[in-house]
């Protein structure tokens, strides 16, 4: 649990535990990345449903930051987020924070939570792709760029720290 600037408790839960947030997660992710690409909302919902599978599967997983019934943000762990790099797996993807909740550490908390989940599941590294504009944000969170400008995106890696 984290506290926002108003000192109200913010929880981060696996979407499996709070499935009522699935429609808003699908809506936000679709509007942010899929809609402009012409991909149907139903296709995203089908992918999201995969993260509602058995709790023993770490990949795929979706996590939700919320304050009670108020949705604040989401992030996902998926097998692959870049077809051109099939050997890189798993990936942190679809980090979204509601505009009113930005600047309060919610996004960073979601990223850390997802990374811990991936590492706890036995993965030694985690990847993500982001625009050059978002690169400084991920650098501040401890991610390292390993490739630049792959179709306009940079690839970052975060490795599990031993110990």
CSV table of N, CA and C in Angstrom, one decimal:
chain,number,residue,atom,x,y,z
A,1,UNK,N,0.8,-1.2,0.0
A,1,UNK,CA,0.0,0.0,0.0
A,1,UNK,C,0.9,1.2,0.0
A,2,UNK,N,0.5,2.2,-0.8
A,2,UNK,CA,1.2,3.5,-0.8
A,2,UNK,C,0.2,4.6,-0.3
A,3,UNK,N,0.8,5.8,-0.1
A,3,UNK,CA,-0.1,6.9,0.3
A,3,UNK,C,0.1,8.0,-0.8
A,4,UNK,N,-1.0,8.6,-1.2
A,4,UNK,CA,-0.8,9.7,-2.2
A,4,UNK,C,-0.6,10.9,-1.4
A,5,UNK,N,-0.5,12.1,-2.0
A,5,UNK,CA,-0.2,13.3,-1.3
A,5,UNK,C,-1.2,13.7,-0.3
A,6,UNK,N,-2.4,13.2,-0.4
A,6,UNK,CA,-3.4,13.5,0.6
A,6,UNK,C,-3.4,12.5,1.8
A,7,UNK,N,-2.4,11.6,1.8
A,7,UNK,CA,-2.2,10.6,2.8
A,7,UNK,C,-3.4,9.6,2.9
A,8,UNK,N,-4.1,9.4,1.8
A,8,UNK,CA,-5.1,8.4,1.7
A,8,UNK,C,-4.5,7.1,1.2
A,9,UNK,N,-4.8,6.0,1.8
A,9,UNK,CA,-4.2,4.7,1.3
A,9,UNK,C,-4.5,4.4,-0.1
A,10,UNK,N,-3.5,4.0,-0.8
A,10,UNK,CA,-3.7,3.5,-2.2
A,10,UNK,C,-3.2,2.1,-2.2
A,11,UNK,N,-4.0,1.2,-2.7
A,11,UNK,CA,-3.7,-0.2,-2.8
A,11,UNK,C,-3.3,-0.6,-4.2
A,12,UNK,N,-2.4,-1.5,-4.4
A,12,UNK,CA,-2.1,-2.1,-5.7
A,12,UNK,C,-2.4,-3.6,-5.6
A,13,UNK,N,-3.3,-4.0,-6.4
A,13,UNK,CA,-3.8,-5.4,-6.3
A,13,UNK,C,-3.7,-6.0,-7.7
A,14,UNK,N,-3.5,-7.3,-7.7
A,14,UNK,CA,-3.6,-8.1,-8.9
A,14,UNK,C,-5.1,-8.0,-9.4
A,15,UNK,N,-5.3,-7.8,-10.7
A,15,UNK,CA,-6.6,-7.7,-11.2
A,15,UNK,C,-7.5,-8.9,-10.9
A,16,UNK,N,-6.8,-10.0,-10.7
A,16,UNK,CA,-7.6,-11.2,-10.4
A,16,UNK,C,-8.4,-11.0,-9.0
A,17,UNK,N,-7.8,-10.2,-8.2
A,17,UNK,CA,-8.4,-9.9,-6.9
A,17,UNK,C,-9.5,-8.8,-6.9
A,18,UNK,N,-9.4,-8.0,-7.9
A,18,UNK,CA,-10.3,-6.9,-8.1
A,18,UNK,C,-10.9,-6.8,-9.5
A,19,UNK,N,-11.5,-7.9,-10.0
A,19,UNK,CA,-11.9,-8.0,-11.4
A,19,UNK,C,-12.9,-7.0,-11.8
A,20,UNK,N,-13.6,-6.3,-10.9
A,20,UNK,CA,-14.5,-5.3,-11.2
A,20,UNK,C,-13.8,-4.1,-11.9
A,21,UNK,N,-12.5,-4.0,-11.8
A,21,UNK,CA,-11.8,-2.9,-12.5
A,21,UNK,C,-11.5,-3.3,-14.0
A,22,UNK,N,-11.7,-4.5,-14.4
A,22,UNK,CA,-11.3,-5.0,-15.7
A,22,UNK,C,-11.9,-4.1,-16.8
A,23,UNK,N,-13.2,-3.7,-16.8
A,23,UNK,CA,-13.7,-2.8,-17.8
A,23,UNK,C,-13.0,-1.5,-18.0
A,24,UNK,N,-12.6,-0.8,-16.8
A,24,UNK,CA,-12.0,0.5,-16.9
A,24,UNK,C,-10.5,0.3,-17.3
A,25,UNK,N,-9.9,-0.8,-16.9
A,25,UNK,CA,-8.5,-1.1,-17.4
A,25,UNK,C,-8.5,-1.3,-18.9
A,26,UNK,N,-9.5,-2.0,-19.4
A,26,UNK,CA,-9.6,-2.3,-20.9
A,26,UNK,C,-9.8,-0.9,-21.6
A,27,UNK,N,-10.7,-0.1,-21.1
A,27,UNK,CA,-11.0,1.2,-21.7
A,27,UNK,C,-9.8,2.1,-21.8
A,28,UNK,N,-9.1,2.2,-20.7
A,28,UNK,CA,-7.9,3.1,-20.6
A,28,UNK,C,-6.8,2.6,-21.6
A,29,UNK,N,-6.5,1.3,-21.5
A,29,UNK,CA,-5.4,0.8,-22.3
A,29,UNK,C,-5.8,0.9,-23.8
A,30,UNK,N,-7.1,0.6,-24.1
A,30,UNK,CA,-7.5,0.7,-25.5
A,30,UNK,C,-7.4,2.1,-26.0
A,31,UNK,N,-7.9,3.1,-25.3
A,31,UNK,CA,-7.9,4.5,-25.7
A,31,UNK,C,-6.4,5.0,-25.8
A,32,UNK,N,-5.5,4.5,-25.0
A,32,UNK,CA,-4.2,5.0,-25.0
A,32,UNK,C,-3.3,4.5,-26.1
A,33,UNK,N,-3.5,3.2,-26.4
A,33,UNK,CA,-2.6,2.5,-27.4
A,33,UNK,C,-3.3,1.8,-28.5
A,34,UNK,N,-4.4,1.2,-28.3
A,34,UNK,CA,-5.0,0.3,-29.3
A,34,UNK,C,-6.0,1.0,-30.3
A,35,UNK,N,-6.7,2.0,-29.8
A,35,UNK,CA,-7.7,2.6,-30.6
A,35,UNK,C,-7.1,3.3,-31.8
A,36,UNK,N,-6.1,4.1,-31.7
A,36,UNK,CA,-5.5,4.8,-32.8
A,36,UNK,C,-4.9,3.8,-33.8
A,37,UNK,N,-4.4,2.6,-33.3
A,37,UNK,CA,-3.9,1.6,-34.2
A,37,UNK,C,-5.0,0.8,-34.9
A,38,UNK,N,-6.2,1.1,-34.6
A,38,UNK,CA,-7.3,0.5,-35.3
A,38,UNK,C,-7.7,-0.9,-34.8
A,39,UNK,N,-7.2,-1.2,-33.6
A,39,UNK,CA,-7.5,-2.5,-33.0
A,39,UNK,C,-8.8,-2.4,-32.2
A,40,UNK,N,-9.6,-3.4,-32.3
A,40,UNK,CA,-10.9,-3.4,-31.6
A,40,UNK,C,-10.8,-3.6,-30.1
A,41,UNK,N,-11.7,-2.9,-29.4
A,41,UNK,CA,-11.7,-3.1,-27.9
A,41,UNK,C,-11.9,-4.5,-27.5
A,42,UNK,N,-12.7,-5.3,-28.3
A,42,UNK,CA,-12.9,-6.7,-28.0
A,42,UNK,C,-11.6,-7.5,-28.0
A,43,UNK,N,-10.7,-7.2,-28.9
A,43,UNK,CA,-9.4,-7.9,-28.9
A,43,UNK,C,-8.6,-7.6,-27.6
A,44,UNK,N,-8.6,-6.3,-27.2
A,44,UNK,CA,-7.9,-6.0,-25.9
A,44,UNK,C,-8.6,-6.7,-24.8
A,45,UNK,N,-9.9,-6.7,-24.7
A,45,UNK,CA,-10.6,-7.4,-23.6
A,45,UNK,C,-10.2,-8.9,-23.6
A,46,UNK,N,-10.1,-9.5,-24.8
A,46,UNK,CA,-9.7,-10.9,-24.8
A,46,UNK,C,-8.3,-11.1,-24.2
A,47,UNK,N,-7.4,-10.2,-24.5
A,47,UNK,CA,-6.0,-10.3,-24.0
A,47,UNK,C,-6.0,-10.0,-22.5
A,48,UNK,N,-6.9,-9.1,-22.0
A,48,UNK,CA,-7.0,-8.8,-20.6
A,48,UNK,C,-7.5,-10.0,-19.9
A,49,UNK,N,-8.5,-10.7,-20.5
A,49,UNK,CA,-9.1,-11.9,-19.8
A,49,UNK,C,-8.0,-12.9,-19.6
A,50,UNK,N,-7.0,-13.0,-20.4
A,50,UNK,CA,-5.9,-13.9,-20.1
A,50,UNK,C,-5.2,-13.7,-18.8
A,51,UNK,N,-5.1,-12.4,-18.4
A,51,UNK,CA,-4.5,-12.1,-17.1
A,51,UNK,C,-5.4,-12.3,-15.9
A,52,UNK,N,-6.7,-12.7,-16.2
A,52,UNK,CA,-7.6,-13.1,-15.1
A,52,UNK,C,-7.6,-14.6,-14.9
A,53,UNK,N,-6.6,-15.3,-15.6
A,53,UNK,CA,-6.5,-16.8,-15.4
A,53,UNK,C,-6.0,-17.2,-14.1
A,54,UNK,N,-5.5,-18.4,-14.0
A,54,UNK,CA,-5.1,-19.0,-12.7
A,54,UNK,C,-4.1,-18.1,-12.0
A,55,UNK,N,-4.3,-17.9,-10.7
A,55,UNK,CA,-3.4,-17.1,-9.9
A,55,UNK,C,-2.0,-17.6,-9.9
A,56,UNK,N,-1.7,-18.8,-10.3
A,56,UNK,CA,-0.4,-19.3,-10.3
A,56,UNK,C,0.4,-18.8,-11.4
A,57,UNK,N,-0.2,-18.2,-12.4
A,57,UNK,CA,0.5,-17.7,-13.6
A,57,UNK,C,0.9,-16.3,-13.4
A,58,UNK,N,2.2,-16.0,-13.4
A,58,UNK,CA,2.6,-14.6,-13.2
A,58,UNK,C,2.5,-13.8,-14.5
A,59,UNK,N,2.6,-14.5,-15.6
A,59,UNK,CA,2.6,-13.9,-17.0
A,59,UNK,C,1.5,-14.6,-17.8
A,60,UNK,N,0.5,-13.9,-18.2
A,60,UNK,CA,0.3,-12.5,-18.1
A,60,UNK,C,-0.4,-12.1,-16.7
A,61,UNK,N,-0.2,-10.9,-16.3
A,61,UNK,CA,-0.8,-10.4,-15.1
A,61,UNK,C,-1.1,-8.9,-15.3
A,62,UNK,N,-2.1,-8.4,-14.7
A,62,UNK,CA,-2.4,-7.0,-14.7
A,62,UNK,C,-2.6,-6.6,-13.2
A,63,UNK,N,-2.1,-5.4,-12.9
A,63,UNK,CA,-2.2,-4.8,-11.6
A,63,UNK,C,-2.9,-3.5,-11.6
A,64,UNK,N,-3.6,-3.2,-10.5
A,64,UNK,CA,-4.5,-2.0,-10.5
A,64,UNK,C,-4.1,-1.2,-9.2
A,65,UNK,N,-3.9,0.0,-9.4
A,65,UNK,CA,-3.8,0.9,-8.2
A,65,UNK,C,-5.1,1.6,-8.0
A,66,UNK,N,-5.6,1.5,-6.8
A,66,UNK,CA,-6.9,2.0,-6.5
A,66,UNK,C,-7.0,2.5,-5.1
A,67,UNK,N,-7.9,3.4,-4.8
A,67,UNK,CA,-8.3,3.9,-3.5
A,67,UNK,C,-9.7,3.4,-3.3
A,68,UNK,N,-9.9,2.3,-2.7
A,68,UNK,CA,-11.3,1.7,-2.6
A,68,UNK,C,-11.8,1.4,-4.0
A,69,UNK,N,-12.9,2.0,-4.3
A,69,UNK,CA,-13.5,1.8,-5.6
A,69,UNK,C,-13.0,2.7,-6.7
A,70,UNK,N,-12.1,3.7,-6.3
A,70,UNK,CA,-11.6,4.6,-7.3
A,70,UNK,C,-10.4,4.1,-8.0
A,71,UNK,N,-10.5,4.0,-9.3
A,71,UNK,CA,-9.4,3.5,-10.2
A,71,UNK,C,-8.4,4.6,-10.3
A,72,UNK,N,-7.1,4.3,-10.1
A,72,UNK,CA,-6.0,5.2,-10.2
A,72,UNK,C,-5.0,4.9,-11.3
A,73,UNK,N,-4.8,3.6,-11.6
A,73,UNK,CA,-3.9,3.3,-12.7
A,73,UNK,C,-3.7,1.8,-12.8
A,74,UNK,N,-3.0,1.4,-13.8
A,74,UNK,CA,-2.8,0.0,-14.1
A,74,UNK,C,-1.4,-0.2,-14.8
A,75,UNK,N,-1.0,-1.5,-14.8
A,75,UNK,CA,0.2,-1.9,-15.5
A,75,UNK,C,0.1,-3.4,-15.7
A,76,UNK,N,0.8,-3.9,-16.7
A,76,UNK,CA,0.7,-5.3,-17.0
A,76,UNK,C,2.1,-6.0,-17.2
A,77,UNK,N,2.1,-7.3,-16.9
A,77,UNK,CA,3.2,-8.1,-17.3
A,77,UNK,C,2.8,-9.0,-18.4
A,78,UNK,N,3.5,-9.0,-19.5
A,78,UNK,CA,3.1,-9.9,-20.6
A,78,UNK,C,4.3,-10.6,-21.2
A,79,UNK,N,4.1,-11.6,-22.0
A,79,UNK,CA,5.2,-12.4,-22.6
A,79,UNK,C,6.1,-11.5,-23.5
A,80,UNK,N,5.4,-10.8,-24.4
A,80,UNK,CA,6.1,-10.0,-25.4
A,80,UNK,C,5.3,-8.7,-25.8
A,81,UNK,N,6.1,-7.7,-25.9
A,81,UNK,CA,5.5,-6.4,-26.3
A,81,UNK,C,6.1,-5.9,-27.6
A,82,UNK,N,7.0,-6.7,-28.2
A,82,UNK,CA,7.6,-6.2,-29.5
A,82,UNK,C,7.9,-7.5,-30.3
A,83,UNK,N,7.1,-7.6,-31.4
A,83,UNK,CA,7.3,-8.7,-32.3
A,83,UNK,C,8.7,-8.9,-32.9
A,84,UNK,N,9.4,-7.8,-33.0
A,84,UNK,CA,10.7,-7.8,-33.6
A,84,UNK,C,11.8,-8.4,-32.6
A,85,UNK,N,11.4,-8.6,-31.4
A,85,UNK,CA,12.3,-9.0,-30.3
A,85,UNK,C,11.7,-10.2,-29.6
A,86,UNK,N,11.4,-11.4,-30.2
A,86,UNK,CA,10.8,-12.5,-29.6
A,86,UNK,C,11.6,-13.1,-28.5
A,87,UNK,N,12.9,-13.0,-28.5
A,87,UNK,CA,13.7,-13.6,-27.4
A,87,UNK,C,13.6,-12.8,-26.1
A,88,UNK,N,13.2,-11.6,-26.2
A,88,UNK,CA,13.1,-10.8,-24.9
A,88,UNK,C,11.8,-11.1,-24.3
A,89,UNK,N,11.8,-11.5,-23.0
A,89,UNK,CA,10.6,-11.8,-22.3
A,89,UNK,C,11.0,-11.9,-20.8
A,90,UNK,N,10.1,-11.6,-19.9
A,90,UNK,CA,8.8,-10.9,-20.1
A,90,UNK,C,8.9,-9.4,-20.2
A,91,UNK,N,7.7,-8.8,-20.4
A,91,UNK,CA,7.7,-7.3,-20.6
A,91,UNK,C,6.7,-6.7,-19.6
A,92,UNK,N,7.1,-5.5,-19.1
A,92,UNK,CA,6.2,-4.6,-18.4
A,92,UNK,C,5.5,-3.8,-19.5
A,93,UNK,N,4.2,-3.6,-19.5
A,93,UNK,CA,3.5,-2.9,-20.5
A,93,UNK,C,2.3,-2.2,-20.0
A,94,UNK,N,1.8,-1.3,-20.8
A,94,UNK,CA,0.5,-0.6,-20.6
A,94,UNK,C,0.4,0.1,-19.2
A,95,UNK,N,1.5,0.8,-18.9
A,95,UNK,CA,1.5,1.6,-17.7
A,95,UNK,C,0.5,2.8,-17.9
A,96,UNK,N,-0.5,2.9,-17.2
A,96,UNK,CA,-1.5,4.0,-17.3
A,96,UNK,C,-1.8,4.5,-15.9
A,97,UNK,N,-1.8,5.8,-15.7
A,97,UNK,CA,-2.2,6.5,-14.5
A,97,UNK,C,-3.2,7.5,-14.9
A,98,UNK,N,-4.3,7.6,-14.2
A,98,UNK,CA,-5.3,8.5,-14.4
A,98,UNK,C,-4.8,9.9,-14.3
A,99,UNK,N,-5.1,10.9,-15.2
A,99,UNK,CA,-4.5,12.2,-15.1
A,99,UNK,C,-4.6,12.9,-13.8
A,100,UNK,N,-5.7,12.7,-13.0
A,100,UNK,CA,-5.8,13.3,-11.7
A,100,UNK,C,-4.9,12.7,-10.7
A,101,UNK,N,-4.4,11.5,-11.0
A,101,UNK,CA,-3.5,10.8,-10.0
A,101,UNK,C,-2.1,10.9,-10.4
A,102,UNK,N,-1.7,11.6,-11.4
A,102,UNK,CA,-0.3,11.7,-11.9
A,102,UNK,C,0.5,12.6,-11.0
A,103,UNK,N,1.8,12.3,-10.9
A,103,UNK,CA,2.7,13.2,-10.1
A,103,UNK,C,2.6,12.9,-8.6
A,104,UNK,N,2.0,11.7,-8.3
A,104,UNK,CA,1.9,11.3,-6.8
A,104,UNK,C,2.6,10.0,-6.5
A,105,UNK,N,3.4,9.5,-7.5
A,105,UNK,CA,4.1,8.3,-7.3
A,105,UNK,C,3.4,7.0,-7.6
A,106,UNK,N,2.2,7.1,-8.1
A,106,UNK,CA,1.4,6.0,-8.4
A,106,UNK,C,2.0,5.1,-9.5
A,107,UNK,N,2.5,5.8,-10.6
A,107,UNK,CA,3.1,5.1,-11.7
A,107,UNK,C,4.3,4.4,-11.3
A,108,UNK,N,5.2,5.0,-10.5
A,108,UNK,CA,6.4,4.4,-10.0
A,108,UNK,C,6.1,3.2,-9.1
A,109,UNK,N,5.1,3.3,-8.3
A,109,UNK,CA,4.7,2.2,-7.4
A,109,UNK,C,4.2,1.1,-8.3
A,110,UNK,N,3.4,1.3,-9.3
A,110,UNK,CA,2.9,0.3,-10.2
A,110,UNK,C,4.1,-0.4,-10.9
A,111,UNK,N,5.1,0.3,-11.4
A,111,UNK,CA,6.2,-0.3,-12.0
A,111,UNK,C,7.0,-1.1,-11.1
A,112,UNK,N,7.3,-0.6,-9.9
A,112,UNK,CA,8.0,-1.4,-8.9
A,112,UNK,C,7.2,-2.7,-8.5
A,113,UNK,N,5.9,-2.6,-8.3
A,113,UNK,CA,5.1,-3.7,-7.9
A,113,UNK,C,5.2,-4.8,-9.0
A,114,UNK,N,5.0,-4.4,-10.3
A,114,UNK,CA,5.1,-5.4,-11.4
A,114,UNK,C,6.4,-6.0,-11.5
A,115,UNK,N,7.5,-5.2,-11.3
A,115,UNK,CA,8.8,-5.8,-11.4
A,115,UNK,C,9.1,-6.8,-10.2
A,116,UNK,N,8.6,-6.5,-9.0
A,116,UNK,CA,8.7,-7.4,-7.9
A,116,UNK,C,8.0,-8.7,-8.2
A,117,UNK,N,6.8,-8.6,-8.8
A,117,UNK,CA,6.0,-9.8,-9.2
A,117,UNK,C,6.8,-10.7,-10.2
A,118,UNK,N,7.3,-10.0,-11.2
A,118,UNK,CA,8.1,-10.8,-12.2
A,118,UNK,C,9.3,-11.5,-11.6
A,119,UNK,N,10.0,-10.8,-10.8
A,119,UNK,CA,11.2,-11.3,-10.1
A,119,UNK,C,10.8,-12.4,-9.1
A,120,UNK,N,9.8,-12.3,-8.4
A,120,UNK,CA,9.3,-13.3,-7.5
A,120,UNK,C,8.9,-14.6,-8.2
A,121,UNK,N,8.5,-14.4,-9.5
A,121,UNK,CA,8.1,-15.6,-10.3
A,121,UNK,C,9.3,-16.3,-10.9
A,122,UNK,N,10.5,-15.8,-10.6
A,122,UNK,CA,11.7,-16.4,-11.1
A,122,UNK,C,12.3,-15.8,-12.3
A,123,UNK,N,11.8,-14.7,-12.8
A,123,UNK,CA,12.4,-14.0,-14.0
A,123,UNK,C,13.6,-13.2,-13.5
A,124,UNK,N,14.7,-13.3,-14.2
A,124,UNK,CA,15.9,-12.5,-13.8
A,124,UNK,C,15.9,-11.1,-14.4
A,125,UNK,N,15.1,-10.9,-15.5
A,125,UNK,CA,15.1,-9.6,-16.1
A,125,UNK,C,13.7,-9.3,-16.6
A,126,UNK,N,13.4,-8.0,-16.8
A,126,UNK,CA,12.1,-7.6,-17.3
A,126,UNK,C,12.4,-6.5,-18.3
A,127,UNK,N,11.6,-6.4,-19.4
A,127,UNK,CA,11.8,-5.5,-20.4
A,127,UNK,C,10.6,-4.5,-20.6
A,128,UNK,N,10.8,-3.4,-21.2
A,128,UNK,CA,9.7,-2.5,-21.6
A,128,UNK,C,10.1,-1.7,-22.8
A,129,UNK,N,9.2,-1.2,-23.5
A,129,UNK,CA,9.5,-0.3,-24.6
A,129,UNK,C,8.8,1.0,-24.3
A,130,UNK,N,9.4,2.1,-24.7
A,130,UNK,CA,8.9,3.4,-24.4
A,130,UNK,C,9.4,4.4,-25.4
A,131,UNK,N,8.7,5.5,-25.5
A,131,UNK,CA,9.2,6.6,-26.4
A,131,UNK,C,10.4,7.2,-25.8
A,132,UNK,N,11.2,7.9,-26.6
A,132,UNK,CA,12.3,8.7,-26.1
A,132,UNK,C,11.9,9.7,-25.1
A,133,UNK,N,10.7,10.2,-25.3
A,133,UNK,CA,10.2,11.2,-24.3
A,133,UNK,C,10.0,10.7,-22.9
A,134,UNK,N,9.7,9.4,-22.8
A,134,UNK,CA,9.4,8.8,-21.5
A,134,UNK,C,10.7,8.1,-21.0
A,135,UNK,N,11.8,8.1,-21.7
A,135,UNK,CA,13.0,7.5,-21.3
A,135,UNK,C,13.5,8.0,-19.9
A,136,UNK,N,13.6,9.3,-19.7
A,136,UNK,CA,14.1,9.8,-18.4
A,136,UNK,C,13.3,9.3,-17.2
A,137,UNK,N,12.0,9.1,-17.4
A,137,UNK,CA,11.2,8.5,-16.3
A,137,UNK,C,11.6,7.1,-15.9
A,138,UNK,N,11.8,6.3,-16.9
A,138,UNK,CA,12.3,4.9,-16.6
A,138,UNK,C,13.7,4.9,-16.1
A,139,UNK,N,14.6,5.8,-16.6
A,139,UNK,CA,15.9,5.8,-16.1
A,139,UNK,C,15.9,6.1,-14.6
A,140,UNK,N,15.1,7.1,-14.2
A,140,UNK,CA,14.9,7.4,-12.8
A,140,UNK,C,14.5,6.2,-11.9
A,141,UNK,N,13.7,5.3,-12.5
A,141,UNK,CA,13.2,4.2,-11.8
A,141,UNK,C,14.2,3.0,-11.9
A,142,UNK,N,15.4,3.2,-12.4
A,142,UNK,CA,16.4,2.2,-12.4
A,142,UNK,C,16.5,1.3,-13.7
A,143,UNK,N,15.8,1.7,-14.7
A,143,UNK,CA,15.8,0.9,-16.0
A,143,UNK,C,17.0,1.4,-16.8
A,144,UNK,N,17.5,0.5,-17.6
A,144,UNK,CA,18.6,0.8,-18.5
A,144,UNK,C,18.2,0.6,-20.0
A,145,UNK,N,18.5,1.5,-20.8
A,145,UNK,CA,18.2,1.4,-22.3
A,145,UNK,C,19.1,0.4,-22.9
A,146,UNK,N,18.6,-0.6,-23.6
A,146,UNK,CA,19.5,-1.6,-24.3
A,146,UNK,C,19.4,-1.4,-25.8
A,147,UNK,N,18.3,-0.8,-26.3
A,147,UNK,CA,18.2,-0.5,-27.8
A,147,UNK,C,17.5,0.8,-28.0
A,148,UNK,N,17.8,1.5,-29.0
A,148,UNK,CA,17.1,2.8,-29.3
A,148,UNK,C,16.5,2.8,-30.6
A,149,UNK,N,15.4,3.5,-30.7
A,149,UNK,CA,14.6,3.7,-31.9
A,149,UNK,C,14.3,2.5,-32.7
A,150,UNK,N,13.6,1.6,-32.1
A,150,UNK,CA,13.0,0.4,-32.8
A,150,UNK,C,11.6,0.8,-33.2
A,151,UNK,N,11.4,1.2,-34.4
A,151,UNK,CA,10.1,1.8,-34.8
A,151,UNK,C,9.6,2.9,-33.9
A,152,UNK,N,10.5,3.7,-33.5
A,152,UNK,CA,10.2,4.9,-32.7
A,152,UNK,C,10.2,4.6,-31.2
A,153,UNK,N,10.5,3.4,-30.8
A,153,UNK,CA,10.5,3.0,-29.4
A,153,UNK,C,11.9,2.6,-28.9
A,154,UNK,N,12.2,2.9,-27.7
A,154,UNK,CA,13.5,2.4,-27.1
A,154,UNK,C,13.1,1.2,-26.2
A,155,UNK,N,14.0,0.3,-26.1
A,155,UNK,CA,13.9,-0.9,-25.2
A,155,UNK,C,14.7,-0.8,-24.0
A,156,UNK,N,14.1,-1.0,-22.9
A,156,UNK,CA,14.7,-0.9,-21.6
A,156,UNK,C,14.7,-2.3,-20.9
A,157,UNK,N,15.7,-2.4,-19.9
A,157,UNK,CA,15.7,-3.7,-19.2
A,157,UNK,C,15.9,-3.3,-17.7
A,158,UNK,N,15.3,-4.1,-16.9
A,158,UNK,CA,15.5,-4.0,-15.4
A,158,UNK,C,15.9,-5.4,-15.0
A,159,UNK,N,17.0,-5.6,-14.3
A,159,UNK,CA,17.5,-6.9,-13.8
A,159,UNK,C,17.3,-7.0,-12.3
A,160,UNK,N,17.0,-8.3,-12.0
A,160,UNK,CA,16.8,-8.6,-10.6
A,160,UNK,C,18.1,-8.4,-9.8
A,161,UNK,N,18.1,-7.8,-8.7
A,161,UNK,CA,19.3,-7.6,-7.9
A,161,UNK,C,19.4,-8.8,-7.0
A,162,UNK,N,20.6,-9.4,-7.0
A,162,UNK,CA,20.8,-10.6,-6.2
A,162,UNK,C,20.7,-10.2,-4.7
A,163,UNK,N,20.2,-11.2,-3.9
A,163,UNK,CA,20.3,-10.9,-2.5
A,163,UNK,C,19.0,-10.7,-1.9
